[in-house]
Amino acid sequence: MSSENKPEKKSSPDRYRIPRGAGWANAWKLAAAAGALGAALSAVAWSSDPHRFAFSWLFAFMTVLAIALGNLFFVIIQHMSGASWSVSWRRVPELFASALPVFALLFLPIAASMHELYPWMEVEPPSSAEHGAPAAHEAHEGHARGESLIGASVARAQDHGAAHEASAEGAHHTPQHALHEETILAKLAFLNPSFFYVRALVYFAIWTLLGLYYARRSTEQDKKRDLASTKALQSWSPLATIGFSLSLTFAAFDWLMSLEPAWYSTIFGVQYFSVAAVAGLASIIVVTYSLTTSGVLGEAVQVEHYHDLGKLLFGFLVFWAYISFSQFMLIWYASIPEETTYYHIRWAGGWRAFSIVTLGIGHFGFPFFFMLSRNVKRRVSMLRFAAAWLLAMHVLEVFWLVMPYAREGQLTIHWMDVATLLAVGGIYLAIVFFRMTQVPLVPIGDPRLARSLRHEVV
């Protein structure tokens, strides 16, 4: 083994650890306090308005989950590529990914609110006696026979939810409001509670296994300082990538796309992946910069590392814009009513300005031109600002994905949205920050650490 591949001789078990009494030593307590406050407020929200709470919790859950999955993705990719430049900052995303098991617990309010969130829960499969009868006509008895469900959906979005006022007050879009009943009935083999819960268990099992495996094997290497761990982590990465990509894609289908069950997009899973990649990388930059400025990381992460992290963030930002625009353009060009309803409800009322300002300008236009310069990527304080900005835009984007269904045609920001975000984010970050106090924040046992410390941008 060449000298450049040997672990750094000066590295010790106490190096790159958070000192007692330092600000970061108490970060997990602050996060836990925020999580406890958010959980208490969420309990009040659940009892006062279960419908709005359900959507607020789903928004918070999918927001924070994307950050965790984005970090897991970068851990897997760094090992699969055998990258050495990322070793010095890799422990941060490892710890973010190691807290993924908590999302199984945080999913319980969603499981308890299924009837508030997903309209397909209200649809009963046709009995054998009814099989072959026109399901749409049976489901819509009492409506005019010539009424178009698609037209009703579009009109409902354009009229700010005024259509179908006879439906129960406070209920979001139902299958009768949405699209053809036949389409929903055809999906009931997939969209049914039992299969839904089984798939959720599979997703959490995959994420828990991957998050804990990579974090534990890496921290164990701090003591062993062997090549076997490096080879094992790399050899499992291709299979981990497949499991990660499939689970993320189907989770996006289940928990977000089925909010409008008759609508579908084959690119939707990739879109949520791009959301997670941008958010995950932005969180890595923000947290790593804070640890660097506090002196915990010493000189392990330098300008050259941040420069490459900035290029990655810029690249995934462009990728996110490409995927998001591709989905929009294909739906707009085809102009199929079943598909356009997705954007109709995001173009009604205040959602029109929100869509333009948040996604068009805030999430792409401004950060794209701001990060275009090489100087920004090498001025770490400016790169940190760009990453923090994109994290804020990430929160607003997931709000845009979920909340149009809470009160269709109405853009409302409720205190429940903040409370649930505090609860989910606080609980998750408390675990992450506590884990940071237990292990070195640089993989001191990785044989490639010395090469990473000498990393230079070519």
Tab-separated table of C-alpha atoms in Angstrom:
chain	number	residue	atom	x	y	z
A	1	MET	CA	0.000	0.000	0.000
A	2	SER	CA	1.493	3.328	-1.044
A	3	SER	CA	2.137	6.034	1.515
A	4	GLU	CA	-0.637	8.230	0.122
A	5	ASN	CA	-3.188	5.523	0.896
A	6	LYS	CA	-2.137	5.040	4.520
A	7	PRO	CA	-4.244	6.575	7.293
A	8	GLU	CA	-2.959	9.857	8.598
A	9	LYS	CA	-0.466	9.062	11.344
A	10	LYS	CA	-1.450	11.988	13.530
A	11	SER	CA	-5.114	10.968	13.574
A	12	SER	CA	-6.259	9.761	16.992
A	13	PRO	CA	-9.600	8.615	18.384
A	14	ASP	CA	-10.072	12.050	20.005
A	15	ARG	CA	-9.262	14.061	16.935
A	16	TYR	CA	-12.096	15.753	15.043
A	17	ARG	CA	-14.463	15.283	17.955
A	18	ILE	CA	-16.786	17.938	19.314
A	19	PRO	CA	-15.247	19.237	22.584
A	20	ARG	CA	-17.357	19.267	25.699
A	21	GLY	CA	-18.826	22.689	26.323
A	22	ALA	CA	-18.617	23.671	22.665
A	23	GLY	CA	-21.696	25.044	20.938
A	24	TRP	CA	-22.093	21.947	18.824
A	25	ALA	CA	-22.097	19.775	21.946
A	26	ASN	CA	-25.482	21.229	22.880
A	27	ALA	CA	-26.932	21.433	19.374
A	28	TRP	CA	-28.866	18.199	19.821
A	29	LYS	CA	-30.530	19.568	22.967
A	30	LEU	CA	-31.757	22.639	21.096
A	31	ALA	CA	-33.053	20.457	18.281
A	32	ALA	CA	-34.767	18.164	20.781
A	33	ALA	CA	-36.423	21.145	22.472
A	34	ALA	CA	-37.672	22.384	19.096
A	35	GLY	CA	-38.941	18.901	18.303
A	36	ALA	CA	-40.764	18.630	21.638
A	37	LEU	CA	-42.402	22.028	21.150
A	38	GLY	CA	-43.401	21.118	17.614
A	39	ALA	CA	-44.793	17.759	18.752
A	40	ALA	CA	-46.898	19.438	21.452
A	41	LEU	CA	-48.279	21.962	18.972
A	42	SER	CA	-48.904	19.162	16.475
A	43	ALA	CA	-50.975	17.295	19.044
A	44	VAL	CA	-53.129	20.402	19.465
A	45	ALA	CA	-53.358	20.737	15.688
A	46	TRP	CA	-54.459	17.129	15.288
A	47	SER	CA	-57.282	17.568	17.786
A	48	SER	CA	-58.443	20.925	16.395
A	49	ASP	CA	-58.270	20.335	12.625
A	50	PRO	CA	-57.330	16.773	11.620
A	51	HIS	CA	-57.663	17.560	7.907
A	52	ARG	CA	-55.202	20.441	7.808
A	53	PHE	CA	-52.893	18.679	10.254
A	54	ALA	CA	-52.664	15.650	7.970
A	55	PHE	CA	-51.393	17.724	5.060
A	56	SER	CA	-49.090	19.805	7.263
A	57	TRP	CA	-47.500	16.667	8.701
A	58	LEU	CA	-47.078	15.102	5.266
A	59	PHE	CA	-45.430	18.324	4.069
A	60	ALA	CA	-42.990	18.336	6.994
A	61	PHE	CA	-42.307	14.615	6.699
A	62	MET	CA	-41.494	14.715	2.976
A	63	THR	CA	-39.390	17.870	3.422
A	64	VAL	CA	-37.086	16.394	6.047
A	65	LEU	CA	-37.097	12.921	4.503
A	66	ALA	CA	-35.734	14.353	1.255
A	67	ILE	CA	-32.772	15.825	3.147
A	68	ALA	CA	-32.024	12.496	4.825
A	69	LEU	CA	-32.317	10.529	1.588
A	70	GLY	CA	-30.167	13.054	-0.250
A	71	ASN	CA	-27.405	12.517	2.301
A	72	LEU	CA	-27.734	8.739	1.984
A	73	PHE	CA	-27.425	9.045	-1.782
A	74	PHE	CA	-24.132	10.920	-1.568
A	75	VAL	CA	-22.719	8.402	0.908
A	76	ILE	CA	-23.533	5.524	-1.437
A	77	ILE	CA	-22.183	7.317	-4.506
A	78	GLN	CA	-18.899	8.243	-2.844
A	79	HIS	CA	-18.278	4.625	-1.916
A	80	MET	CA	-19.382	3.242	-5.275
A	81	SER	CA	-17.029	5.582	-7.144
A	82	GLY	CA	-14.173	4.933	-4.734
A	83	ALA	CA	-13.736	8.691	-4.323
A	84	SER	CA	-10.910	9.869	-2.102
A	85	TRP	CA	-11.555	13.632	-2.215
A	86	SER	CA	-14.808	13.250	-0.254
A	87	VAL	CA	-13.398	11.260	2.668
A	88	SER	CA	-12.771	14.305	4.863
A	89	TRP	CA	-16.408	15.491	4.704
A	90	ARG	CA	-18.151	12.120	4.252
A	91	ARG	CA	-18.874	11.577	7.951
A	92	VAL	CA	-21.476	14.380	7.992
A	93	PRO	CA	-23.805	12.733	5.427
A	94	GLU	CA	-23.148	9.351	7.061
A	95	LEU	CA	-24.543	10.670	10.326
A	96	PHE	CA	-27.485	12.292	8.562
A	97	ALA	CA	-28.276	8.965	6.915
A	98	SER	CA	-27.866	7.011	10.161
A	99	ALA	CA	-30.961	8.743	11.594
A	100	LEU	CA	-33.249	7.420	8.835
A	101	PRO	CA	-34.857	4.771	11.134
A	102	VAL	CA	-36.715	7.526	13.010
A	103	PHE	CA	-38.867	8.190	9.945
A	104	ALA	CA	-40.688	4.912	10.506
A	105	LEU	CA	-41.946	6.405	13.776
A	106	LEU	CA	-42.637	9.799	12.211
A	107	PHE	CA	-44.736	8.081	9.560
A	108	LEU	CA	-47.380	7.001	12.085
A	109	PRO	CA	-49.423	10.248	11.888
A	110	ILE	CA	-49.583	9.777	8.115
A	111	ALA	CA	-50.764	6.198	8.512
A	112	ALA	CA	-53.440	7.425	10.919
A	113	SER	CA	-54.565	10.187	8.530
A	114	MET	CA	-54.905	8.175	5.343
A	115	HIS	CA	-58.577	9.039	4.848
A	116	GLU	CA	-57.781	12.755	5.101
A	117	LEU	CA	-54.943	12.592	2.602
A	118	TYR	CA	-55.677	10.061	-0.096
A	119	PRO	CA	-58.942	10.068	-2.044
A	120	TRP	CA	-58.446	6.512	-3.255
A	121	MET	CA	-59.094	5.397	0.311
A	122	GLU	CA	-62.775	6.260	-0.253
A	123	VAL	CA	-63.130	4.100	-3.361
A	124	GLU	CA	-64.488	0.598	-2.958
A	125	PRO	CA	-63.567	-2.010	-5.582
A	126	PRO	CA	-66.597	-3.217	-7.566
A	127	SER	CA	-68.203	-6.440	-6.377
A	128	SER	CA	-68.367	-9.493	-8.602
A	129	ALA	CA	-72.037	-8.759	-9.315
A	130	GLU	CA	-71.155	-5.295	-10.490
A	131	HIS	CA	-68.133	-6.395	-12.488
A	132	GLY	CA	-68.451	-5.330	-16.072
A	133	ALA	CA	-70.903	-2.526	-15.361
A	134	PRO	CA	-69.776	1.005	-16.182
A	135	ALA	CA	-68.157	1.863	-12.871
A	136	ALA	CA	-68.014	5.570	-13.567
A	137	HIS	CA	-71.788	5.821	-14.055
A	138	GLU	CA	-72.498	3.823	-10.895
A	139	ALA	CA	-70.146	5.978	-8.839
A	140	HIS	CA	-71.657	9.205	-10.123
A	141	GLU	CA	-75.363	8.579	-9.755
A	142	GLY	CA	-77.074	11.867	-9.011
A	143	HIS	CA	-74.748	13.802	-11.328
A	144	ALA	CA	-75.770	14.815	-14.830
A	145	ARG	CA	-75.044	11.933	-17.201
A	146	GLY	CA	-73.335	14.186	-19.684
A	147	GLU	CA	-71.057	15.905	-17.164
A	148	SER	CA	-67.373	15.539	-17.850
A	149	LEU	CA	-65.328	14.676	-14.786
A	150	ILE	CA	-62.261	16.131	-16.391
A	151	GLY	CA	-64.033	19.373	-17.165
A	152	ALA	CA	-65.312	19.504	-13.620
A	153	SER	CA	-61.782	19.089	-12.290
A	154	VAL	CA	-60.430	21.879	-14.457
A	155	ALA	CA	-63.335	24.157	-13.608
A	156	ARG	CA	-62.835	23.439	-9.928
A	157	ALA	CA	-59.208	24.501	-10.116
A	158	GLN	CA	-59.980	27.627	-12.129
A	159	ASP	CA	-62.843	28.686	-9.866
A	160	HIS	CA	-60.723	28.378	-6.723
A	161	GLY	CA	-62.534	25.334	-5.496
A	162	ALA	CA	-66.046	26.742	-6.012
A	163	ALA	CA	-67.261	23.804	-8.063
A	164	HIS	CA	-68.905	20.877	-6.312
A	165	GLU	CA	-69.852	22.859	-3.215
A	166	ALA	CA	-72.214	20.055	-2.309
A	167	SER	CA	-69.269	17.950	-1.176
A	168	ALA	CA	-68.475	17.764	2.523
A	169	GLU	CA	-67.052	20.996	3.875
A	170	GLY	CA	-63.307	20.843	4.434
A	171	ALA	CA	-62.791	17.718	2.334
A	172	HIS	CA	-60.121	17.926	-0.302
A	173	HIS	CA	-60.489	16.618	-3.839
A	174	THR	CA	-62.330	13.306	-4.069
A	175	PRO	CA	-62.383	10.763	-6.876
A	176	GLN	CA	-65.681	12.310	-8.008
A	177	HIS	CA	-63.916	15.631	-8.299
A	178	ALA	CA	-60.671	14.389	-9.732
A	179	LEU	CA	-60.653	12.346	-12.882
A	180	HIS	CA	-62.314	9.295	-14.410
A	181	GLU	CA	-63.504	6.783	-11.814
A	182	GLU	CA	-62.445	3.994	-14.134
A	183	THR	CA	-58.824	5.140	-13.899
A	184	ILE	CA	-58.859	5.025	-10.128
A	185	LEU	CA	-60.603	1.673	-10.012
A	186	ALA	CA	-57.958	0.247	-12.327
A	187	LYS	CA	-55.281	1.283	-9.816
A	188	LEU	CA	-56.882	-0.224	-6.732
A	189	ALA	CA	-54.743	-3.349	-7.006
A	190	PHE	CA	-51.829	-1.046	-6.180
A	191	LEU	CA	-53.625	1.687	-4.254
A	192	ASN	CA	-55.123	-0.207	-1.351
A	193	PRO	CA	-54.339	0.222	2.358
A	194	SER	CA	-52.853	-3.213	2.988
A	195	PHE	CA	-50.397	-3.077	0.090
A	196	PHE	CA	-49.665	0.573	0.904
A	197	TYR	CA	-48.529	-0.289	4.428
A	198	VAL	CA	-46.481	-3.269	3.240
A	199	ARG	CA	-44.640	-1.097	0.742
A	200	ALA	CA	-43.984	1.529	3.414
A	201	LEU	CA	-42.419	-1.129	5.643
A	202	VAL	CA	-40.177	-2.212	2.771
A	203	TYR	CA	-39.045	1.375	2.141
A	204	PHE	CA	-38.175	1.964	5.786
A	205	ALA	CA	-36.408	-1.391	6.007
A	206	ILE	CA	-34.204	-0.536	3.024
A	207	TRP	CA	-33.373	2.955	4.266
A	208	THR	CA	-32.705	1.761	7.803
A	209	LEU	CA	-30.434	-1.032	6.608
A	210	LEU	CA	-28.454	1.235	4.296
A	211	GLY	CA	-28.224	4.198	6.663
A	212	LEU	CA	-27.044	2.123	9.628
A	213	TYR	CA	-24.752	-0.136	7.626
A	214	TYR	CA	-22.728	2.638	6.019
A	215	ALA	CA	-22.492	4.696	9.207
A	216	ARG	CA	-21.573	1.804	11.481
A	217	ARG	CA	-19.061	0.220	9.117
A	218	SER	CA	-17.404	3.608	8.624
A	219	THR	CA	-17.193	4.414	12.344
A	220	GLU	CA	-15.895	0.922	13.104
A	221	GLN	CA	-13.120	1.572	10.615
A	222	ASP	CA	-11.966	4.474	12.807
A	223	LYS	CA	-10.657	1.857	15.220
A	224	LYS	CA	-9.717	-0.951	12.847
A	225	ARG	CA	-8.167	1.241	10.128
A	226	ASP	CA	-8.382	-1.593	7.649
A	227	LEU	CA	-8.909	-1.874	3.918
A	228	ALA	CA	-11.543	-4.583	4.345
A	229	SER	CA	-14.167	-2.044	5.411
A	230	THR	CA	-13.405	0.161	2.420
A	231	LYS	CA	-13.730	-2.772	0.026
A	232	ALA	CA	-16.939	-4.017	1.659
A	233	LEU	CA	-18.586	-0.605	1.548
A	234	GLN	CA	-17.647	-0.222	-2.097
A	235	SER	CA	-18.717	-3.728	-3.118
A	236	TRP	CA	-22.199	-3.316	-1.657
A	237	SER	CA	-22.751	0.111	-3.237
A	238	PRO	CA	-24.158	-1.024	-6.638
A	239	LEU	CA	-26.841	-3.120	-4.930
A	240	ALA	CA	-27.474	-0.307	-2.455
A	241	THR	CA	-27.966	2.119	-5.351
A	242	ILE	CA	-30.636	-0.113	-6.876
A	243	GLY	CA	-32.475	-0.499	-3.573
A	244	PHE	CA	-32.220	3.203	-2.845
A	245	SER	CA	-33.476	4.326	-6.254
A	246	LEU	CA	-36.428	1.932	-6.364
A	247	SER	CA	-37.539	2.653	-2.801
A	248	LEU	CA	-37.309	6.432	-3.242
A	249	THR	CA	-39.203	6.309	-6.541
A	250	PHE	CA	-42.088	4.220	-5.249
A	251	ALA	CA	-42.259	6.173	-1.995
A	252	ALA	CA	-42.712	9.353	-4.061
A	253	PHE	CA	-45.467	7.614	-6.043
A	254	ASP	CA	-47.211	6.410	-2.884
A	255	TRP	CA	-46.962	9.413	-0.595
A	256	LEU	CA	-47.046	12.341	-3.032
A	257	MET	CA	-48.330	11.356	-6.456
A	258	SER	CA	-51.301	9.417	-5.090
A	259	LEU	CA	-52.615	12.609	-3.510
A	260	GLU	CA	-54.168	12.965	-6.964
A	261	PRO	CA	-54.724	9.291	-7.771
A	262	ALA	CA	-55.928	9.590	-11.351
A	263	TRP	CA	-52.921	11.698	-12.328
A	264	TYR	CA	-49.590	10.081	-13.047
A	265	SER	CA	-46.136	10.946	-14.297
A	266	THR	CA	-43.425	8.396	-14.989
A	267	ILE	CA	-40.809	11.057	-14.266
A	268	PHE	CA	-42.198	11.971	-10.854
A	269	GLY	CA	-39.869	9.650	-8.938
A	270	VAL	CA	-36.859	11.187	-10.675
A	271	GLN	CA	-38.167	14.635	-9.824
A	272	TYR	CA	-38.361	13.815	-6.123
A	273	PHE	CA	-34.874	12.326	-6.344
A	274	SER	CA	-33.594	15.616	-7.763
A	275	VAL	CA	-35.327	17.426	-4.893
A	276	ALA	CA	-33.578	15.138	-2.411
A	277	ALA	CA	-30.180	15.470	-4.106
A	278	VAL	CA	-30.222	19.275	-4.027
A	279	ALA	CA	-31.512	19.426	-0.450
A	280	GLY	CA	-29.088	16.768	0.768
A	281	LEU	CA	-26.043	18.409	-0.771
A	282	ALA	CA	-27.101	21.841	0.481
A	283	SER	CA	-27.413	20.468	4.028
A	284	ILE	CA	-23.937	18.921	3.778
A	285	ILE	CA	-22.431	22.277	2.816
A	286	VAL	CA	-24.258	24.236	5.531
A	287	VAL	CA	-23.428	21.825	8.368
A	288	THR	CA	-19.847	21.159	7.246
A	289	TYR	CA	-19.167	24.892	6.957
A	290	SER	CA	-20.515	25.448	10.464
A	291	LEU	CA	-18.352	22.647	11.859
A	292	THR	CA	-15.328	24.062	10.051
A	293	THR	CA	-15.813	27.604	11.340
A	294	SER	CA	-16.300	26.267	14.870
A	295	GLY	CA	-12.891	24.578	14.635
A	296	VAL	CA	-14.135	21.007	15.050
A	297	LEU	CA	-12.951	19.883	11.606
A	298	GLY	CA	-9.692	21.806	11.728
A	299	GLU	CA	-8.321	22.001	8.190
A	300	ALA	CA	-9.805	18.699	7.065
A	301	VAL	CA	-12.295	20.400	4.739
A	302	GLN	CA	-10.666	23.158	2.749
A	303	VAL	CA	-11.576	25.533	-0.048
A	304	GLU	CA	-10.789	22.877	-2.650
A	305	HIS	CA	-13.385	20.560	-1.128
A	306	TYR	CA	-15.998	23.293	-0.988
A	307	HIS	CA	-15.257	24.199	-4.581
A	308	ASP	CA	-16.105	20.664	-5.686
A	309	LEU	CA	-19.144	20.543	-3.397
A	310	GLY	CA	-20.282	23.793	-4.997
A	311	LYS	CA	-19.897	22.340	-8.467
A	312	LEU	CA	-21.921	19.309	-7.439
A	313	LEU	CA	-24.644	21.519	-5.972
A	314	PHE	CA	-24.754	23.638	-9.117
A	315	GLY	CA	-24.913	20.535	-11.313
A	316	PHE	CA	-27.780	18.973	-9.387
A	317	LEU	CA	-29.597	22.300	-9.376
A	318	VAL	CA	-29.498	22.279	-13.171
A	319	PHE	CA	-30.549	18.628	-13.153
A	320	TRP	CA	-33.525	19.491	-10.921
A	321	ALA	CA	-34.541	22.292	-13.299
A	322	TYR	CA	-34.228	19.985	-16.310
A	323	ILE	CA	-36.393	17.257	-14.776
A	324	SER	CA	-39.002	19.671	-13.436
A	325	PHE	CA	-39.298	21.553	-16.713
A	326	SER	CA	-39.354	18.323	-18.732
A	327	GLN	CA	-42.368	17.087	-16.792
A	328	PHE	CA	-44.142	20.414	-17.229
A	329	MET	CA	-43.301	20.746	-20.919
A	330	LEU	CA	-44.441	17.227	-21.826
A	331	ILE	CA	-47.753	17.681	-20.021
A	332	TRP	CA	-48.282	21.132	-21.537
A	333	TYR	CA	-47.411	19.931	-25.060
A	334	ALA	CA	-49.644	16.855	-24.889
A	335	SER	CA	-52.487	18.873	-23.335
A	336	ILE	CA	-54.273	15.760	-22.068
A	337	PRO	CA	-56.925	16.882	-19.561
A	338	GLU	CA	-56.192	14.019	-17.156
A	339	GLU	CA	-52.611	15.254	-16.887
A	340	THR	CA	-53.058	19.021	-16.939
A	341	THR	CA	-55.117	19.030	-13.745
A	342	TYR	CA	-51.855	18.684	-11.796
A	343	TYR	CA	-50.741	22.120	-12.937
A	344	HIS	CA	-54.228	23.648	-13.035
A	345	ILE	CA	-54.596	23.445	-9.274
A	346	ARG	CA	-51.128	25.016	-8.919
A	347	TRP	CA	-52.121	27.889	-11.173
A	348	ALA	CA	-55.286	28.919	-9.340
A	349	GLY	CA	-55.557	31.768	-6.874
A	350	GLY	CA	-52.354	32.649	-5.064
A	351	TRP	CA	-50.624	29.509	-6.296
A	352	ARG	CA	-49.841	31.163	-9.635
A	353	ALA	CA	-47.581	33.814	-8.126
A	354	PHE	CA	-46.189	31.261	-5.668
A	355	SER	CA	-45.230	28.927	-8.511
A	356	ILE	CA	-43.498	31.630	-10.521
A	357	VAL	CA	-41.666	33.323	-7.661
A	358	THR	CA	-40.710	30.217	-5.690
A	359	LEU	CA	-39.866	27.671	-8.394
A	360	GLY	CA	-39.025	29.834	-11.387
A	361	ILE	CA	-37.077	32.609	-9.681
A	362	GLY	CA	-36.240	31.488	-6.151
A	363	HIS	CA	-35.354	27.867	-6.789
A	364	PHE	CA	-33.661	28.240	-10.154
A	365	GLY	CA	-33.220	31.728	-11.620
A	366	PHE	CA	-31.491	33.431	-8.708
A	367	PRO	CA	-29.299	30.534	-7.460
A	368	PHE	CA	-28.329	29.573	-11.022
A	369	PHE	CA	-26.848	32.967	-11.867
A	370	PHE	CA	-25.507	33.457	-8.337
A	371	MET	CA	-23.550	30.179	-8.385
A	372	LEU	CA	-22.457	30.401	-12.012
A	373	SER	CA	-19.181	32.091	-11.130
A	374	ARG	CA	-16.194	30.056	-9.993
A	375	ASN	CA	-15.451	32.737	-7.396
A	376	VAL	CA	-18.698	32.038	-5.548
A	377	LYS	CA	-17.859	28.358	-5.204
A	378	ARG	CA	-14.450	29.211	-3.770
A	379	ARG	CA	-15.697	31.894	-1.378
A	380	VAL	CA	-17.100	29.530	1.190
A	381	SER	CA	-19.315	32.066	2.958
A	382	MET	CA	-21.063	32.824	-0.328
A	383	LEU	CA	-21.400	29.122	-1.119
A	384	ARG	CA	-22.907	28.580	2.334
A	385	PHE	CA	-25.444	31.331	1.601
A	386	ALA	CA	-26.400	29.670	-1.683
A	387	ALA	CA	-26.822	26.308	0.066
A	388	ALA	CA	-28.943	27.833	2.836
A	389	TRP	CA	-31.039	29.603	0.212
A	390	LEU	CA	-31.674	26.351	-1.624
A	391	LEU	CA	-32.667	24.657	1.629
A	392	ALA	CA	-35.279	27.378	2.160
A	393	MET	CA	-36.499	26.922	-1.420
A	394	HIS	CA	-36.630	23.183	-0.802
A	395	VAL	CA	-39.101	23.718	2.029
A	396	LEU	CA	-41.279	25.893	-0.200
A	397	GLU	CA	-41.120	23.410	-3.056
A	398	VAL	CA	-42.383	20.503	-0.969
A	399	PHE	CA	-45.092	22.861	0.301
A	400	TRP	CA	-45.983	23.398	-3.381
A	401	LEU	CA	-46.102	19.644	-3.957
A	402	VAL	CA	-48.413	18.856	-1.035
A	403	MET	CA	-50.515	21.823	0.018
A	404	PRO	CA	-52.617	22.526	-3.106
A	405	TYR	CA	-54.697	19.505	-2.067
A	406	ALA	CA	-55.392	20.752	1.462
A	407	ARG	CA	-57.727	23.523	0.257
A	408	GLU	CA	-57.856	23.394	-3.506
A	409	GLY	CA	-57.474	26.731	-5.215
A	410	GLN	CA	-56.488	28.412	-1.959
A	411	LEU	CA	-52.956	29.267	-0.916
A	412	THR	CA	-52.883	29.379	2.865
A	413	ILE	CA	-49.947	29.226	5.252
A	414	HIS	CA	-51.016	27.913	8.640
A	415	TRP	CA	-49.272	27.760	11.999
A	416	MET	CA	-49.633	23.980	11.754
A	417	ASP	CA	-47.144	23.984	8.878
A	418	VAL	CA	-44.504	25.530	11.120
A	419	ALA	CA	-45.402	23.315	14.086
A	420	THR	CA	-45.100	20.064	12.145
A	421	LEU	CA	-41.848	21.183	10.528
A	422	LEU	CA	-40.461	21.905	13.992
A	423	ALA	CA	-41.605	18.493	15.201
A	424	VAL	CA	-40.254	16.383	12.340
A	425	GLY	CA	-37.113	18.447	11.759
A	426	GLY	CA	-36.344	18.844	15.461
A	427	ILE	CA	-36.687	15.145	16.269
A	428	TYR	CA	-34.613	14.104	13.261
A	429	LEU	CA	-31.843	16.661	13.822
A	430	ALA	CA	-31.682	15.880	17.537
A	431	ILE	CA	-30.683	12.320	16.661
A	432	VAL	CA	-28.208	13.475	14.003
A	433	PHE	CA	-26.548	16.072	16.248
A	434	PHE	CA	-26.400	13.670	19.187
A	435	ARG	CA	-24.643	11.113	16.987
A	436	MET	CA	-22.151	13.827	16.063
A	437	THR	CA	-21.056	14.046	19.706
A	438	GLN	CA	-20.304	10.308	19.828
A	439	VAL	CA	-17.827	9.814	16.973
A	440	PRO	CA	-15.037	11.649	15.140
A	441	LEU	CA	-16.486	13.896	12.452
A	442	VAL	CA	-13.844	12.796	9.962
A	443	PRO	CA	-13.333	9.114	9.012
A	444	ILE	CA	-9.875	8.908	10.581
A	445	GLY	CA	-9.551	5.201	9.800
A	446	ASP	CA	-10.171	5.476	6.066
A	447	PRO	CA	-6.935	4.685	4.170
A	448	ARG	CA	-7.726	7.466	1.678
A	449	LEU	CA	-7.899	10.249	4.258
A	450	ALA	CA	-4.346	11.478	3.644
A	451	ARG	CA	-5.106	11.850	-0.064
A	452	SER	CA	-8.332	13.698	0.724
A	453	LEU	CA	-6.510	16.172	2.968
A	454	ARG	CA	-4.224	17.019	0.047
A	455	HIS	CA	-7.105	17.386	-2.405
A	456	GLU	CA	-6.742	20.060	-5.060
A	457	VAL	CA	-9.221	21.118	-7.714
A	458	VAL	CA	-7.913	20.345	-11.176
